[in-house]
mmCIF file of C-alpha atoms and ligand atoms in Angstrom:
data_model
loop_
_atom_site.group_PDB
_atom_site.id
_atom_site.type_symbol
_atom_site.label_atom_id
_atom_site.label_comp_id
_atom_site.label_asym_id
_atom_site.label_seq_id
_atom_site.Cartn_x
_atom_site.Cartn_y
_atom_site.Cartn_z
ATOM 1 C CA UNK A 18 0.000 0.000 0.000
ATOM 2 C CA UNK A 19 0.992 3.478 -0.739
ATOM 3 C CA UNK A 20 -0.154 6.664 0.000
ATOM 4 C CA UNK A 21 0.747 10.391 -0.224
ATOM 5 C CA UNK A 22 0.257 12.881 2.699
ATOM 6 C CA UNK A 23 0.124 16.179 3.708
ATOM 7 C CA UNK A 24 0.960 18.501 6.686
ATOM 8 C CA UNK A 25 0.234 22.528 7.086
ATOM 9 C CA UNK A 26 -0.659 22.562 10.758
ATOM 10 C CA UNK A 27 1.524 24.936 11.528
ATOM 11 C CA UNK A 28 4.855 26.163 10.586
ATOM 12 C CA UNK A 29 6.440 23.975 7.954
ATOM 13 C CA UNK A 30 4.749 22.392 4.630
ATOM 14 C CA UNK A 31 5.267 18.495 4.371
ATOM 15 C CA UNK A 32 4.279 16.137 1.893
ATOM 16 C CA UNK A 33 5.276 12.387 1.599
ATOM 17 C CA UNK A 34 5.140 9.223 0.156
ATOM 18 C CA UNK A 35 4.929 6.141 2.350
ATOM 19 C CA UNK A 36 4.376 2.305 1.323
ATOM 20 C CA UNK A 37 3.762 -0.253 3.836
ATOM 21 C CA UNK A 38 4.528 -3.388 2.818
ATOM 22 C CA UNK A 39 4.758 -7.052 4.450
ATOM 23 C CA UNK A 40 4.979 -4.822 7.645
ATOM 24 C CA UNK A 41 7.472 -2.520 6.844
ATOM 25 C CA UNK A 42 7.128 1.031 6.344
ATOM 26 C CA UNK A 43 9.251 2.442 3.628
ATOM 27 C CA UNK A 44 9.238 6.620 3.233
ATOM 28 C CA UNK A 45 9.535 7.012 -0.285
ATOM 29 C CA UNK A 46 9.643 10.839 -0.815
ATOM 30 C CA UNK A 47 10.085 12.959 2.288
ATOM 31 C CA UNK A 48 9.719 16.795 1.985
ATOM 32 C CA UNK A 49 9.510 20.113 4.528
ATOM 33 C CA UNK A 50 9.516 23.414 3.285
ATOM 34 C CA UNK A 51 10.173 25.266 6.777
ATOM 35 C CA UNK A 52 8.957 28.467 7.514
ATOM 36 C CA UNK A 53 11.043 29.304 10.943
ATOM 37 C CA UNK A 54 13.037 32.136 8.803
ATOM 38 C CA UNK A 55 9.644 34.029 7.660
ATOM 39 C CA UNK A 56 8.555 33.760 11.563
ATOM 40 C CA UNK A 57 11.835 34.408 13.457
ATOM 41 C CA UNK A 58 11.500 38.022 13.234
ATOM 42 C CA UNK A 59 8.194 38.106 15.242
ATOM 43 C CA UNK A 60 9.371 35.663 18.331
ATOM 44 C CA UNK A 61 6.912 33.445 17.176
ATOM 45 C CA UNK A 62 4.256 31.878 14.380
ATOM 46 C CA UNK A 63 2.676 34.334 12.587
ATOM 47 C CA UNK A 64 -0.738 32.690 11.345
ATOM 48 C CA UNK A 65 -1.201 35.371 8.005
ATOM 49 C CA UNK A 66 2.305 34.267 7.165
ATOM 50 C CA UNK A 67 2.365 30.552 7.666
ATOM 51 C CA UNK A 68 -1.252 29.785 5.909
ATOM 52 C CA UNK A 69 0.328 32.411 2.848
ATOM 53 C CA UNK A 70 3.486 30.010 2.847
ATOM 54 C CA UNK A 71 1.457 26.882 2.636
ATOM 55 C CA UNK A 72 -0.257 28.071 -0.756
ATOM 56 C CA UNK A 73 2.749 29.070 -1.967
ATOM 57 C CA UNK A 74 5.002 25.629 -1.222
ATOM 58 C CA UNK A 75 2.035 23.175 -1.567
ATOM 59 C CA UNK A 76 1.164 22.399 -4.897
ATOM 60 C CA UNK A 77 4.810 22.266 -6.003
ATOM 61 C CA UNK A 78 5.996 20.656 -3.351
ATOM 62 C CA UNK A 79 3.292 17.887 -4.229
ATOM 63 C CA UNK A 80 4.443 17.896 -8.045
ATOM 64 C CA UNK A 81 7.753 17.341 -7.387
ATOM 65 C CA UNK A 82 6.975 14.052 -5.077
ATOM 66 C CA UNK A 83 4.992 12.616 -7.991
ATOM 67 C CA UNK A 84 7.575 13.217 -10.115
ATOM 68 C CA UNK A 85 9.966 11.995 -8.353
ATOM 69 C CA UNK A 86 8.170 8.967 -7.609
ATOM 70 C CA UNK A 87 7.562 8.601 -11.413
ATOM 71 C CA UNK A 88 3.990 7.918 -9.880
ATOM 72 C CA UNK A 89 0.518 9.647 -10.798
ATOM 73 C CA UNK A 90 -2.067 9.945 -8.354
ATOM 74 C CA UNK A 91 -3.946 6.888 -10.083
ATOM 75 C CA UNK A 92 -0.862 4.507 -8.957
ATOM 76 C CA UNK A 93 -1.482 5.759 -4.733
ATOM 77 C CA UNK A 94 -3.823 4.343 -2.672
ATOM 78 C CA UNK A 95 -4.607 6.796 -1.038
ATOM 79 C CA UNK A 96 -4.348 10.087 1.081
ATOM 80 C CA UNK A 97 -3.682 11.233 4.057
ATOM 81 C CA UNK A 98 -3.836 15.011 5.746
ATOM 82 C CA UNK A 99 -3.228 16.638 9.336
ATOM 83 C CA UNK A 100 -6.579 18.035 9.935
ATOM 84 C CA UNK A 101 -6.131 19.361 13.463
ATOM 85 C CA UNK A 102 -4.843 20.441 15.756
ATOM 86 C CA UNK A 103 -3.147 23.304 14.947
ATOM 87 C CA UNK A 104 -3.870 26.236 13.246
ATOM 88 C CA UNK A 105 -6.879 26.819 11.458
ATOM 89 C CA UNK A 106 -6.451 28.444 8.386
ATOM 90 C CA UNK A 107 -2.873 26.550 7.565
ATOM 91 C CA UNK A 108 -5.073 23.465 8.543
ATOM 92 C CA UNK A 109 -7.476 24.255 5.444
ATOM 93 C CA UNK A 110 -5.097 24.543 2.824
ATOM 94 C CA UNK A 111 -4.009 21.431 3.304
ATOM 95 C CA UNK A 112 -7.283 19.716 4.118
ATOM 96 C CA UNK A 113 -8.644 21.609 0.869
ATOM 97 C CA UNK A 114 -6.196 20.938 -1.528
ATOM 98 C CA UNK A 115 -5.891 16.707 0.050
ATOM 99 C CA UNK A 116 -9.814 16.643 -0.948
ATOM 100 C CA UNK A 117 -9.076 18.159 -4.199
ATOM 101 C CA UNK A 118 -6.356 15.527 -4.873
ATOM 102 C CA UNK A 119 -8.526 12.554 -3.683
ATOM 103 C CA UNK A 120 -11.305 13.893 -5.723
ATOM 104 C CA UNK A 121 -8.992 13.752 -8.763
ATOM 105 C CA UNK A 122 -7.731 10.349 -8.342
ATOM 106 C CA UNK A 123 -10.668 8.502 -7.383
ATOM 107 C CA UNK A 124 -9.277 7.066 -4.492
ATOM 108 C CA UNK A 125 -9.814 7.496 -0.486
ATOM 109 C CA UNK A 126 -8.473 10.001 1.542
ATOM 110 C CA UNK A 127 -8.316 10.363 5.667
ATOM 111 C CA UNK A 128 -7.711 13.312 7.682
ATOM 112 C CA UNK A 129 -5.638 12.771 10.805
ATOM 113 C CA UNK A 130 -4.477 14.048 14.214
ATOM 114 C CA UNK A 131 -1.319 15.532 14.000
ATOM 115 C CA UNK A 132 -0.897 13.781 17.454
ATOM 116 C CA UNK A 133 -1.325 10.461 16.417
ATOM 117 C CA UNK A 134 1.278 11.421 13.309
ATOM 118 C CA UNK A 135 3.575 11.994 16.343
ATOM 119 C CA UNK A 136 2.670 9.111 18.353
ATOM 120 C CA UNK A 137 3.329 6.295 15.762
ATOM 121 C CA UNK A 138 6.715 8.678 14.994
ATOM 122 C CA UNK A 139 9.087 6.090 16.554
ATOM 123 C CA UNK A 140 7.502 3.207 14.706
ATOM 124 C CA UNK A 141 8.433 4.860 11.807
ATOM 125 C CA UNK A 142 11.696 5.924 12.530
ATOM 126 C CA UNK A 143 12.331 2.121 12.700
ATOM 127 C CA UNK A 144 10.277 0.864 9.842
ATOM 128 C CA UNK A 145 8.136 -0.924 11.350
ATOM 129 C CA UNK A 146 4.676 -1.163 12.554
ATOM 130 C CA UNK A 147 3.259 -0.364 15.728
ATOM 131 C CA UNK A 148 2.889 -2.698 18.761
ATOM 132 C CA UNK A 149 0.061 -2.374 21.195
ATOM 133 C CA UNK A 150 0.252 -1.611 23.861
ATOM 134 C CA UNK A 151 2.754 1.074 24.815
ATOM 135 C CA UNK A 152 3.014 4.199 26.998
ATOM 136 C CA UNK A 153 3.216 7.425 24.463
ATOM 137 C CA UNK A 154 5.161 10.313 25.922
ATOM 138 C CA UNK A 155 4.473 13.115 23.106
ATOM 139 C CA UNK A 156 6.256 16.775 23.642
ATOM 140 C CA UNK A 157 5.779 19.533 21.499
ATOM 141 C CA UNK A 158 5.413 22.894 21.038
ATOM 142 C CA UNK A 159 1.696 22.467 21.584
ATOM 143 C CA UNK A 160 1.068 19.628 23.520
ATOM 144 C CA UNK A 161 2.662 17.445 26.359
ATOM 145 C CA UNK A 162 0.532 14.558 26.863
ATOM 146 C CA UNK A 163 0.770 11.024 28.715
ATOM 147 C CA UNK A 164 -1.061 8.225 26.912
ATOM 148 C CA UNK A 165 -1.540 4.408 26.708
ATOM 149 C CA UNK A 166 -2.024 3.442 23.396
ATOM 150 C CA UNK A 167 -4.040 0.051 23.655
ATOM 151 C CA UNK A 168 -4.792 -0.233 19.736
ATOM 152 C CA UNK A 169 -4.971 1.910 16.427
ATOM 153 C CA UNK A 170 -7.411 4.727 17.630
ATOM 154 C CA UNK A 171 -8.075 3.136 21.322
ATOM 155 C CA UNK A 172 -6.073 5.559 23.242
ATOM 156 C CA UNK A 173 -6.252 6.905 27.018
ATOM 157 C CA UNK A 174 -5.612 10.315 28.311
ATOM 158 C CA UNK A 175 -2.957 9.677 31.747
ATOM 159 C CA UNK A 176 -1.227 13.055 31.966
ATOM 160 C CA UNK A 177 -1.447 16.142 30.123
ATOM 161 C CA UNK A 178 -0.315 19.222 31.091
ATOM 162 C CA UNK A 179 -2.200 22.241 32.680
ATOM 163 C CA UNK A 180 -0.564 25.092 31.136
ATOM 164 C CA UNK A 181 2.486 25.676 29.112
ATOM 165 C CA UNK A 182 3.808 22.244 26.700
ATOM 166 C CA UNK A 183 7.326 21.567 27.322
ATOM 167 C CA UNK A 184 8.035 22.850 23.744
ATOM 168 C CA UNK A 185 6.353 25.767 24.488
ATOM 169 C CA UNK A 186 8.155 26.552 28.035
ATOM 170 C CA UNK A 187 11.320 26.077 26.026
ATOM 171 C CA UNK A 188 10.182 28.627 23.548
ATOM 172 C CA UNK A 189 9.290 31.415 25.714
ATOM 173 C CA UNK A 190 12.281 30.957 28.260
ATOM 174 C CA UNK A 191 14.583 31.388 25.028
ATOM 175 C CA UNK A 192 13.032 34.308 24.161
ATOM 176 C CA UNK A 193 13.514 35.629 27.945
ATOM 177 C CA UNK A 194 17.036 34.859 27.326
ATOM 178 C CA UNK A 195 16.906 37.208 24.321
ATOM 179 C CA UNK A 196 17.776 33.840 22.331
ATOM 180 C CA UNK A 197 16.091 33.105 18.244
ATOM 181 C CA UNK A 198 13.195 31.416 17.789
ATOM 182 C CA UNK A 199 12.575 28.415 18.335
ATOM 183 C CA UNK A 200 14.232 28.193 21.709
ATOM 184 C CA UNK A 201 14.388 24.754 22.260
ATOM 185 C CA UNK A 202 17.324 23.839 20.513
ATOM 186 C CA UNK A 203 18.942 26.798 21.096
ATOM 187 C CA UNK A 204 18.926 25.890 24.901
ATOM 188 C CA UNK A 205 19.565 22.432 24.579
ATOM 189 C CA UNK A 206 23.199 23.891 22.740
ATOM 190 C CA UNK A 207 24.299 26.577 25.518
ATOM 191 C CA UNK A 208 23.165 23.958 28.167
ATOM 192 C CA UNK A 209 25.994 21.683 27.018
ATOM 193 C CA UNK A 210 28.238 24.101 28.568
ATOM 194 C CA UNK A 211 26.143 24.939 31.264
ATOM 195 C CA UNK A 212 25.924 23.394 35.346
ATOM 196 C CA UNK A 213 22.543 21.551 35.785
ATOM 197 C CA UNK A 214 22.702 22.536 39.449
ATOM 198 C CA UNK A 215 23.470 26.230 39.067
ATOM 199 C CA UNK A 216 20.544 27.326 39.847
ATOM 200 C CA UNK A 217 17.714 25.755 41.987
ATOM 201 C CA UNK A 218 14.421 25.966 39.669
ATOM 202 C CA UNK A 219 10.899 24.213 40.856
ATOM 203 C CA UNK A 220 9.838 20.611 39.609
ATOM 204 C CA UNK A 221 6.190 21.238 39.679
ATOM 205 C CA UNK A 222 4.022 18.582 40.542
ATOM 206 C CA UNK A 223 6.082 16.150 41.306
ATOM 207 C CA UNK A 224 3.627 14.847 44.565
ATOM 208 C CA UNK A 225 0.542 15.687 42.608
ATOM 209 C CA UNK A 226 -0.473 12.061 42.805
ATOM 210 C CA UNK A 227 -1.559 12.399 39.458
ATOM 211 C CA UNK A 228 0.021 12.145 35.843
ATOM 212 C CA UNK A 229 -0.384 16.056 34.419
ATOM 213 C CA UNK A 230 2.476 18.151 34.136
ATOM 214 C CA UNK A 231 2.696 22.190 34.422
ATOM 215 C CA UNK A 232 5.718 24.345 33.390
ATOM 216 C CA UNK A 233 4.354 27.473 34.278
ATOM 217 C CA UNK A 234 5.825 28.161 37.338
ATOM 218 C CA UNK A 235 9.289 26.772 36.560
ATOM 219 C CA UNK A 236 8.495 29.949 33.686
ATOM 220 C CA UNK A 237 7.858 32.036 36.035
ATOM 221 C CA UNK A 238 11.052 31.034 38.216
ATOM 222 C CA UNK A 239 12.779 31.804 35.303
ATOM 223 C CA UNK A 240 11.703 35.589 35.017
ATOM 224 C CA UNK A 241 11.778 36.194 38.795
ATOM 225 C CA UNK A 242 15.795 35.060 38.246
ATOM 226 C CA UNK A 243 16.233 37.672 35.523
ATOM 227 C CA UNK A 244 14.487 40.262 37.230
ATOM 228 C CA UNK A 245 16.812 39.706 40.314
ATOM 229 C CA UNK A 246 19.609 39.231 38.119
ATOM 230 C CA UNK A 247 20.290 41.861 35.057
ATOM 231 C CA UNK A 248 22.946 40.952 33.388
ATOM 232 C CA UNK A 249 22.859 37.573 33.717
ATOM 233 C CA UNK A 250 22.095 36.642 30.036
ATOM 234 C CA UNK A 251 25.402 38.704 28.948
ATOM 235 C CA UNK A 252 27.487 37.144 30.908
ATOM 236 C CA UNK A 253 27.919 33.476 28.826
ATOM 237 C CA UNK A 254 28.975 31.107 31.586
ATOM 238 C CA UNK A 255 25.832 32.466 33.853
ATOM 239 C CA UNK A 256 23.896 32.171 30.685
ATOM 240 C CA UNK A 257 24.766 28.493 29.900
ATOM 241 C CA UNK A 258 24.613 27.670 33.481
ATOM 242 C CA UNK A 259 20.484 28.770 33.300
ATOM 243 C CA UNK A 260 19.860 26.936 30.313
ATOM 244 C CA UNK A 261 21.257 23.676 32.187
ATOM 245 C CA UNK A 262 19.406 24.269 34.915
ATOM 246 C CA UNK A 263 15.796 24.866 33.262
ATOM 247 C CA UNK A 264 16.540 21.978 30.536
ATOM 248 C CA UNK A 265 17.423 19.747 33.286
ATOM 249 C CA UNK A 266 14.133 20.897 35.390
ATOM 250 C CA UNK A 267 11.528 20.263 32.603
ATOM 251 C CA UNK A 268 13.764 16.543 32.145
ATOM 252 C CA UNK A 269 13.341 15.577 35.589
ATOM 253 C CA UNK A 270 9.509 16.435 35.393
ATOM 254 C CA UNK A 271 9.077 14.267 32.158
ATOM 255 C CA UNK A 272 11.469 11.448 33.341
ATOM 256 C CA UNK A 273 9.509 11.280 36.601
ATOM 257 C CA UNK A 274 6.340 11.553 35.383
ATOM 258 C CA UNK A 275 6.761 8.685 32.184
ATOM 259 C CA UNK A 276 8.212 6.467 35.052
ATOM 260 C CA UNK A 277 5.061 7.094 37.013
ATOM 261 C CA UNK A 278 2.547 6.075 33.992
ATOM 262 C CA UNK A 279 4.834 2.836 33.061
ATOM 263 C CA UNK A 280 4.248 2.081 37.018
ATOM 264 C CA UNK A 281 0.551 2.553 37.273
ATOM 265 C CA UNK A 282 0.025 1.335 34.107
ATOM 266 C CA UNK A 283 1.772 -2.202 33.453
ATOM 267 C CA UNK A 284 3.008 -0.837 30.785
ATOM 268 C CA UNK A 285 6.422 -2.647 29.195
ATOM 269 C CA UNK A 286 6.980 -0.464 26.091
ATOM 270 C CA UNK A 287 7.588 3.462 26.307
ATOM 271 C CA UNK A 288 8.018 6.353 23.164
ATOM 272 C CA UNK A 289 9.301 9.613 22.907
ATOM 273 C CA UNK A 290 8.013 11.939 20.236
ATOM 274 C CA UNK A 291 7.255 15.841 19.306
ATOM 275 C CA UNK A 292 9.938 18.094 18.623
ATOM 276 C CA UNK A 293 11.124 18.303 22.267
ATOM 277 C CA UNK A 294 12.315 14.895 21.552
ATOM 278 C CA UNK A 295 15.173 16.006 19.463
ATOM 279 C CA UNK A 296 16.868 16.977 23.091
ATOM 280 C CA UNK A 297 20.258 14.861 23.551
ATOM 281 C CA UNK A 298 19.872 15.058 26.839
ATOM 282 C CA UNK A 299 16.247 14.133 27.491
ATOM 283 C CA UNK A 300 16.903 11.036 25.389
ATOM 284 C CA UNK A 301 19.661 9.998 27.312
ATOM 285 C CA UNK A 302 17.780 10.724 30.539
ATOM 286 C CA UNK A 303 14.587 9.192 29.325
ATOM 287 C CA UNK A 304 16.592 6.115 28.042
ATOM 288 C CA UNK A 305 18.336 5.455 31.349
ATOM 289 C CA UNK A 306 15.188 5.842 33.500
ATOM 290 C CA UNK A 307 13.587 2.891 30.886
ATOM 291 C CA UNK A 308 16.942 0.693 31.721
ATOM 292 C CA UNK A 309 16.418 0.767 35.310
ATOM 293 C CA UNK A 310 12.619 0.094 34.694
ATOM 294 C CA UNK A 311 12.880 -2.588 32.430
ATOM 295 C CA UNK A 312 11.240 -1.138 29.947
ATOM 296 C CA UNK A 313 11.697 -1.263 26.244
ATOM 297 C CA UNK A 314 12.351 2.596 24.846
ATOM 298 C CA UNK A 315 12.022 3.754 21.415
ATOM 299 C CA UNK A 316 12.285 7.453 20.417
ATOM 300 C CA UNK A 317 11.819 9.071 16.792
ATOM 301 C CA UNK A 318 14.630 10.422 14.877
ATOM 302 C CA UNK A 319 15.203 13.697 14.714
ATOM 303 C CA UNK A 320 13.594 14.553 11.116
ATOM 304 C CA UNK A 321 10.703 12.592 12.130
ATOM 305 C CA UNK A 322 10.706 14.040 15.561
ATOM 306 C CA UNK A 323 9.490 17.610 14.452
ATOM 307 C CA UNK A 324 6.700 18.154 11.865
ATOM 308 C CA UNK A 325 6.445 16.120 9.279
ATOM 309 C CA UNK A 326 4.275 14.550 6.462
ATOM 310 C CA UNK A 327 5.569 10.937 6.688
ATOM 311 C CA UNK A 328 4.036 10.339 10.426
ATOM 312 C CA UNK A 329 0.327 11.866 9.136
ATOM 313 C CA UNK A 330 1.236 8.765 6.414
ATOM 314 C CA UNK A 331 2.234 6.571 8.543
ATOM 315 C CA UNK A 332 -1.058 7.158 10.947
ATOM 316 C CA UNK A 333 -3.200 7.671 7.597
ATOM 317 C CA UNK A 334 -2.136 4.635 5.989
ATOM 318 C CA UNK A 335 -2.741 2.137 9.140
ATOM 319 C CA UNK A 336 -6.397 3.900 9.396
ATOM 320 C CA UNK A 337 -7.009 3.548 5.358
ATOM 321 C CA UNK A 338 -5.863 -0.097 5.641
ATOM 322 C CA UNK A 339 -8.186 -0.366 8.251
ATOM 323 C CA UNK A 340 -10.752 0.636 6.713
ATOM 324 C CA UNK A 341 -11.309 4.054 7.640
ATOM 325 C CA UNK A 342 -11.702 6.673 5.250
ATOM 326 C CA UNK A 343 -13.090 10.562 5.581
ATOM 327 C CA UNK A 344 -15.917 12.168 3.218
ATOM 328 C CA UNK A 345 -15.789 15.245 1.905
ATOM 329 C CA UNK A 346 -17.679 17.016 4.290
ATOM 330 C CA UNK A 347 -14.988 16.804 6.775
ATOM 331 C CA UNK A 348 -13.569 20.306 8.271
ATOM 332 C CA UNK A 349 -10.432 20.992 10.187
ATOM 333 C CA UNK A 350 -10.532 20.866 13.950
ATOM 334 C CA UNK A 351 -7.905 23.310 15.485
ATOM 335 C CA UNK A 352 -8.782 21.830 18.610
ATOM 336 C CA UNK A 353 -8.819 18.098 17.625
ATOM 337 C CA UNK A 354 -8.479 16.066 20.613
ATOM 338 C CA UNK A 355 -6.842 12.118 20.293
ATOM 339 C CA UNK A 356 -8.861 11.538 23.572
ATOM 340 C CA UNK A 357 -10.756 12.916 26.772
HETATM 341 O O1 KG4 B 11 6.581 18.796 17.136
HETATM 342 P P1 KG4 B 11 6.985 20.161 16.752
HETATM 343 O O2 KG4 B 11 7.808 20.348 15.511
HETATM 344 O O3 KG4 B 11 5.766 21.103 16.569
HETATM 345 C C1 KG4 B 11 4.568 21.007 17.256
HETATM 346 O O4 KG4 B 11 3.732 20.148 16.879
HETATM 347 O O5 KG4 B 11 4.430 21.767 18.221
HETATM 348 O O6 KG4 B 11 7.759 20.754 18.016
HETATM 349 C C2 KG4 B 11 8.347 22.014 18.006
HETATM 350 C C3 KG4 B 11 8.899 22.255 19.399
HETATM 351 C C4 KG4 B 11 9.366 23.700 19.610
HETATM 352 O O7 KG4 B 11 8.802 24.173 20.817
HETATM 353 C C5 KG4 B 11 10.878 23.552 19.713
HETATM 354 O O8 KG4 B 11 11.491 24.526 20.548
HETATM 355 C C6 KG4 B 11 11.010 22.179 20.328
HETATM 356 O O9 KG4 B 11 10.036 21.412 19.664
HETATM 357 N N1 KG4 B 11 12.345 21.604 20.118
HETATM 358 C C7 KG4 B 11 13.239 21.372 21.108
HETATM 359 C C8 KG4 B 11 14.416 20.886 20.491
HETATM 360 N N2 KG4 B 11 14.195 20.836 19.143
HETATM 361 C C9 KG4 B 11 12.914 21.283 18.929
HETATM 362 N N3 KG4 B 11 13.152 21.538 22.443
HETATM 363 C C10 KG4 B 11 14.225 21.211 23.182
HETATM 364 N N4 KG4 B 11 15.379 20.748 22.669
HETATM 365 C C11 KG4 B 11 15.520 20.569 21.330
HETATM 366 N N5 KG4 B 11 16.664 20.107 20.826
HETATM 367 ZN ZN1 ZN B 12 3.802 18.642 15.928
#
């Protein structure tokens, strides 16, 4: 089976071509037109800009990936497009133009949660298929969410977080720190430099006796430190030292809290995905924590780790091959939820 898919939730335009086959996922054509220069200047995603980018890249991008397939739309079986969450208006480009293509072809199409695109990320990044049931640690710039995944679509809500996502804490501490958008990676690089224990910085929630995460506060720590503390971003051991210190708070949080779920949950096999998944360090953290456990750990790779188009295939394809298609009267969801 192969199928072509689509992502414009946000900032970058993805398409790609997947096959599955005897149970192993092959991307064919892989493609992200990202957008992070056009937004960089405003400290953040610009919705105008990004839906204006999308109609620009799209139908090109898609050209090219038949052509470099040597495949027409007749020789797919199928489509597959990110219809929420994210941002509306980038949502419907893709969602329109996905119809548009199905229509054309004759064949079925599916929209998808961009979550589950991330969830099924690691499979992916191995090649092969999913296997149920596993604990799903997803951390973006949007979302930070606990689940276990008992089956394609059978999912349950353990942990979420109340207010910031860990991507999202990243992002606005780097701009704090006066550092480019997006600040997550930016940290994770001066925090290689940086003392973990510099600076004491709240793990909130730890004794919640539940499984939902905030990162507020450890924000807000943050910004109380600057206040007291002009100057510290220009000075660069200071500055490293800070970044080590929050990247190793918002670790300790995840790491605790994934250990937690596995616990209550019986659960034997644990992923990593979302863009905050790129982080070295939370790997390596994450990683040891599943050693001790005994549990089996697989994380995506880095390009599959952020946005993408082959993980809305990979989720659309396993939906289409189970039967499950969308009609035409199908909208986009900005607030699309995988679960409760
Ligand atoms: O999954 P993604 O591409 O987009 C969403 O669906 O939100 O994630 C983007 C997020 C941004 O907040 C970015 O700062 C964060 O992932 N990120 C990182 C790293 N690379 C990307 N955060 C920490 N360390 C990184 N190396
Ligand atoms: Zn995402």
């Amino acid at each position: 089976m192969r199928i072509l898919a689509v992502e414009t939730s946000c900032d970058e335009t993805a398409v790609a071509v997947l096959q599955l086959e005897d149970g192993i996922f092959q991307i064919l054509h892989h493609q992200i037109a990202s957008q992070i220069e056009q937004h960089r200047p405003f400290g953040g995603v610009v919705p105008e800009l990004a839906t204006r980018q999308h109609l620009l890249c799209l139908d090109g991008m898609v050209s090219h990936a038949l052509a470099q397939e040597s495949c027409s739309l007749g020789e797919l079986d199928g489509f597959a497009v990110t219809r929420g969450p994210g941002l509306a208006s980038a949502l419907l480009v893709g969602l329109s133009y996905v119809k548009g293509l199905a229509l054309a072809a004759g064949k079925p199409w599916i929209g998808v949660n961009h979550l589950e695109g991330h969830l099924y990320s690691p499979f992916l990044s191995l090649g092969v298929e999913p296997e149920f049931p596993h604990l799903g640690l997803i951390v973006s710039g949007g979302h930070t969410q606990l689940l276990a995944v008992r089956d394609l679509g059978d999912y349950v809500k353990l942990g979420s977080t109340l207010d910031d996502a860990a991507g999202e804490a990243f992002d606005k501490v780097g701009k704090m720190l006066g550092l480019p958008y997006p600040g997550g990676p930016q940290i994770e690089v001066l925090a290689r430099n940086g003392d973990p224990q510099a600076y004491v910085l709240p793990r909130s929630m730890l004794d919640s006796k539940n499984l939902n995460f905030s990162f507020s506060g450890l924000k807000t720590s943050v910004r109380v430190l600057l206040e007291k503390r002009t100057g510290l971003v220009d000075n660069e051991q200071e500055l490293a030292d800070l970044c080590a210190s929050f990247q190793a708070a918002v670790m300790d949080i995840l790491v605790y809290k994934a250990r937690q779920a596995a616990r209550e949950n019986s659960l034997k096999k644990l992923t990593l995905s979302g863009g905050v998944s790129c982080n070295q360090a939370l790997k390596k953290a994450m990683a040891q924590m599943a050693e001790i456990e005994g549990l089996e750990f697989l994380v995506a790779s880095p390009i599959l780790s952020t946005d993408n188009a082959a993980m809305i295939a990979a989720a659309g394809l396993l939906h289409l091959r189970a039967g499950h298609t969308s009609g035409y009267e199908l909208d986009v969801d900005p607030n699309l939820r995988l679960c409760g």
